[in-house]
Amino acid sequence: MKRTHILGLIIIALAIGAIMSTVADSSTYVSFTKAELQPDKEFHVVGKLDTDHEIHYDPETNANRFVFHMLDNDNVSREVVFRGSKPQDFERSEQIVITGKMDGSSFDASKILMKCPSKYNSDGNELQEYIAEPNQVQG
């Protein structure tokens, strides 16, 4: 075999290894029920704000603790704890995607993605995405 063939095979093997490791580490979209089965794994959960429970955010006591309840797509409600500040217009969000892990009966979120009605569209049909990460809010 020529050196170029061997080098090509090595490059292909490295590319396959990189793809396999990316697929193995990527988080998936699940419900709270499925996330509870694997509390050590990070997941994305899609849902909406559960308005039957209060939102707890007291920036004077702890500006980096935001607690709310969310209903997933299976209508299962869980407490969500986010270690960061409350995103702007959170209550107006139509859909929420949280990333994190289950911690007992609550979900420890590391990121929040909100889809809110557009501020610039009078009929409110267009959606805007807001991403909140711990200690940082973008809008």
mmCIF file of C-alpha atoms in Angstrom:
data_model
loop_
_atom_site.group_PDB
_atom_site.id
_atom_site.type_symbol
_atom_site.label_atom_id
_atom_site.label_comp_id
_atom_site.label_asym_id
_atom_site.label_seq_id
_atom_site.Cartn_x
_atom_site.Cartn_y
_atom_site.Cartn_z
ATOM 1 C CA MET A 1 0.000 0.000 0.000
ATOM 2 C CA LYS A 2 1.098 3.504 -0.715
ATOM 3 C CA ARG A 3 1.620 6.028 2.021
ATOM 4 C CA THR A 4 -1.201 8.188 0.652
ATOM 5 C CA HIS A 5 -3.635 5.259 0.946
ATOM 6 C CA ILE A 6 -2.585 4.610 4.541
ATOM 7 C CA LEU A 7 -2.871 8.309 5.371
ATOM 8 C CA GLY A 8 -6.325 8.405 3.754
ATOM 9 C CA LEU A 9 -7.495 5.417 5.819
ATOM 10 C CA ILE A 10 -6.235 7.050 9.018
ATOM 11 C CA ILE A 11 -8.082 10.279 8.207
ATOM 12 C CA ILE A 12 -11.289 8.357 7.473
ATOM 13 C CA ALA A 13 -10.961 6.400 10.736
ATOM 14 C CA LEU A 14 -10.452 9.633 12.709
ATOM 15 C CA ALA A 15 -13.467 11.233 11.038
ATOM 16 C CA ILE A 16 -15.661 8.231 11.875
ATOM 17 C CA GLY A 17 -14.424 8.306 15.476
ATOM 18 C CA ALA A 18 -15.204 12.019 15.788
ATOM 19 C CA ILE A 19 -18.706 11.541 14.386
ATOM 20 C CA MET A 20 -19.412 8.597 16.699
ATOM 21 C CA SER A 21 -18.249 10.508 19.790
ATOM 22 C CA THR A 22 -20.394 13.506 18.839
ATOM 23 C CA VAL A 23 -23.477 11.342 18.404
ATOM 24 C CA ALA A 24 -22.835 9.529 21.701
ATOM 25 C CA ASP A 25 -22.443 12.789 23.677
ATOM 26 C CA SER A 26 -25.330 14.706 22.137
ATOM 27 C CA SER A 27 -28.367 15.237 24.300
ATOM 28 C CA THR A 28 -31.828 14.363 23.057
ATOM 29 C CA TYR A 29 -35.351 15.747 23.452
ATOM 30 C CA VAL A 30 -37.345 13.801 26.043
ATOM 31 C CA SER A 31 -40.157 14.180 28.558
ATOM 32 C CA PHE A 32 -39.612 14.602 32.289
ATOM 33 C CA THR A 33 -40.609 10.964 32.789
ATOM 34 C CA LYS A 34 -37.813 9.709 30.532
ATOM 35 C CA ALA A 35 -35.298 12.168 32.018
ATOM 36 C CA GLU A 36 -36.046 10.782 35.491
ATOM 37 C CA LEU A 37 -34.928 7.328 34.332
ATOM 38 C CA GLN A 38 -31.397 8.612 33.609
ATOM 39 C CA PRO A 39 -30.634 11.382 36.120
ATOM 40 C CA ASP A 40 -26.915 11.517 35.213
ATOM 41 C CA LYS A 41 -27.544 12.287 31.537
ATOM 42 C CA GLU A 42 -28.249 15.738 30.110
ATOM 43 C CA PHE A 43 -31.476 16.159 28.126
ATOM 44 C CA HIS A 44 -33.568 18.803 26.376
ATOM 45 C CA VAL A 45 -37.167 19.031 27.579
ATOM 46 C CA VAL A 46 -39.778 20.961 25.580
ATOM 47 C CA GLY A 47 -42.867 22.398 27.217
ATOM 48 C CA LYS A 48 -44.612 25.472 28.516
ATOM 49 C CA LEU A 49 -44.833 27.410 31.748
ATOM 50 C CA ASP A 50 -47.131 25.764 34.320
ATOM 51 C CA THR A 51 -49.239 28.713 35.459
ATOM 52 C CA ASP A 52 -50.787 26.703 38.318
ATOM 53 C CA HIS A 53 -47.553 27.234 40.291
ATOM 54 C CA GLU A 54 -45.789 30.440 41.294
ATOM 55 C CA ILE A 55 -42.510 31.641 39.833
ATOM 56 C CA HIS A 56 -39.821 32.166 42.479
ATOM 57 C CA TYR A 57 -37.152 34.759 41.736
ATOM 58 C CA ASP A 58 -35.800 37.122 44.370
ATOM 59 C CA PRO A 59 -32.781 39.032 43.006
ATOM 60 C CA GLU A 60 -32.158 40.695 46.371
ATOM 61 C CA THR A 61 -31.697 37.325 48.104
ATOM 62 C CA ASN A 62 -30.075 35.348 45.272
ATOM 63 C CA ALA A 63 -29.969 36.785 41.752
ATOM 64 C CA ASN A 64 -28.671 33.483 40.367
ATOM 65 C CA ARG A 65 -31.581 31.252 41.404
ATOM 66 C CA PHE A 66 -34.752 31.118 39.329
ATOM 67 C CA VAL A 67 -37.387 28.467 40.094
ATOM 68 C CA PHE A 68 -40.557 27.730 38.108
ATOM 69 C CA HIS A 69 -42.748 24.791 37.106
ATOM 70 C CA MET A 70 -42.998 23.575 33.540
ATOM 71 C CA LEU A 71 -45.409 21.246 31.749
ATOM 72 C CA ASP A 72 -43.685 19.008 29.202
ATOM 73 C CA ASN A 73 -45.376 17.817 25.996
ATOM 74 C CA ASP A 74 -46.901 14.875 27.949
ATOM 75 C CA ASN A 75 -48.489 17.370 30.417
ATOM 76 C CA VAL A 76 -46.197 16.258 33.255
ATOM 77 C CA SER A 77 -45.314 19.160 35.547
ATOM 78 C CA ARG A 78 -41.938 19.414 37.296
ATOM 79 C CA GLU A 79 -40.098 22.078 39.236
ATOM 80 C CA VAL A 80 -37.232 23.591 37.251
ATOM 81 C CA VAL A 81 -34.260 25.207 38.998
ATOM 82 C CA PHE A 82 -32.133 27.498 36.849
ATOM 83 C CA ARG A 83 -28.833 28.801 38.227
ATOM 84 C CA GLY A 84 -29.029 32.195 36.614
ATOM 85 C CA SER A 85 -31.186 35.277 36.408
ATOM 86 C CA LYS A 86 -34.781 35.241 35.238
ATOM 87 C CA PRO A 87 -35.047 35.855 31.473
ATOM 88 C CA GLN A 88 -36.881 38.971 30.371
ATOM 89 C CA ASP A 89 -40.564 38.426 29.396
ATOM 90 C CA PHE A 90 -40.423 34.847 30.687
ATOM 91 C CA GLU A 91 -44.132 34.794 31.523
ATOM 92 C CA ARG A 92 -45.016 35.676 27.912
ATOM 93 C CA SER A 93 -43.161 32.698 26.440
ATOM 94 C CA GLU A 94 -45.246 30.355 24.314
ATOM 95 C CA GLN A 95 -42.782 27.487 24.436
ATOM 96 C CA ILE A 96 -39.768 26.702 26.606
ATOM 97 C CA VAL A 97 -36.859 24.365 25.903
ATOM 98 C CA ILE A 98 -34.667 23.599 28.897
ATOM 99 C CA THR A 99 -31.352 21.768 28.904
ATOM 100 C CA GLY A 100 -30.095 19.987 31.989
ATOM 101 C CA LYS A 101 -30.435 16.982 34.274
ATOM 102 C CA MET A 102 -32.981 15.639 36.710
ATOM 103 C CA ASP A 103 -32.085 16.155 40.376
ATOM 104 C CA GLY A 104 -34.549 14.103 42.392
ATOM 105 C CA SER A 105 -38.016 15.351 41.540
ATOM 106 C CA SER A 106 -36.811 18.691 40.106
ATOM 107 C CA PHE A 107 -34.968 19.503 36.888
ATOM 108 C CA ASP A 108 -31.632 21.331 37.198
ATOM 109 C CA ALA A 109 -31.516 23.496 34.058
ATOM 110 C CA SER A 110 -28.254 24.780 32.628
ATOM 111 C CA LYS A 111 -29.887 26.626 29.679
ATOM 112 C CA ILE A 112 -33.305 28.032 28.845
ATOM 113 C CA LEU A 113 -34.527 28.702 25.318
ATOM 114 C CA MET A 114 -37.801 30.607 25.048
ATOM 115 C CA LYS A 115 -40.012 31.185 22.061
ATOM 116 C CA CYS A 116 -41.970 34.368 22.601
ATOM 117 C CA PRO A 117 -44.324 36.445 20.458
ATOM 118 C CA SER A 118 -42.370 39.004 18.491
ATOM 119 C CA LYS A 119 -42.237 42.484 19.973
ATOM 120 C CA TYR A 120 -42.075 43.951 16.484
ATOM 121 C CA ASN A 121 -45.013 42.106 14.914
ATOM 122 C CA SER A 122 -48.429 43.545 15.799
ATOM 123 C CA ASP A 123 -50.342 40.265 15.270
ATOM 124 C CA GLY A 124 -47.871 38.263 17.402
ATOM 125 C CA ASN A 125 -47.694 35.323 14.980
ATOM 126 C CA GLU A 126 -43.944 35.474 14.454
ATOM 127 C CA LEU A 127 -41.792 33.885 17.134
ATOM 128 C CA GLN A 128 -38.562 35.208 18.588
ATOM 129 C CA GLU A 129 -35.985 33.036 20.315
ATOM 130 C CA TYR A 130 -34.314 34.123 23.539
ATOM 131 C CA ILE A 131 -31.469 32.106 25.032
ATOM 132 C CA ALA A 132 -30.618 32.343 28.705
ATOM 133 C CA GLU A 133 -27.513 30.782 30.184
ATOM 134 C CA PRO A 134 -26.366 30.932 33.782
ATOM 135 C CA ASN A 135 -25.231 34.432 34.783
ATOM 136 C CA GLN A 136 -26.058 35.736 31.317
ATOM 137 C CA VAL A 137 -29.327 36.782 29.662
ATOM 138 C CA GLN A 138 -29.554 37.584 25.977
ATOM 139 C CA GLY A 139 -32.583 39.173 24.353
#
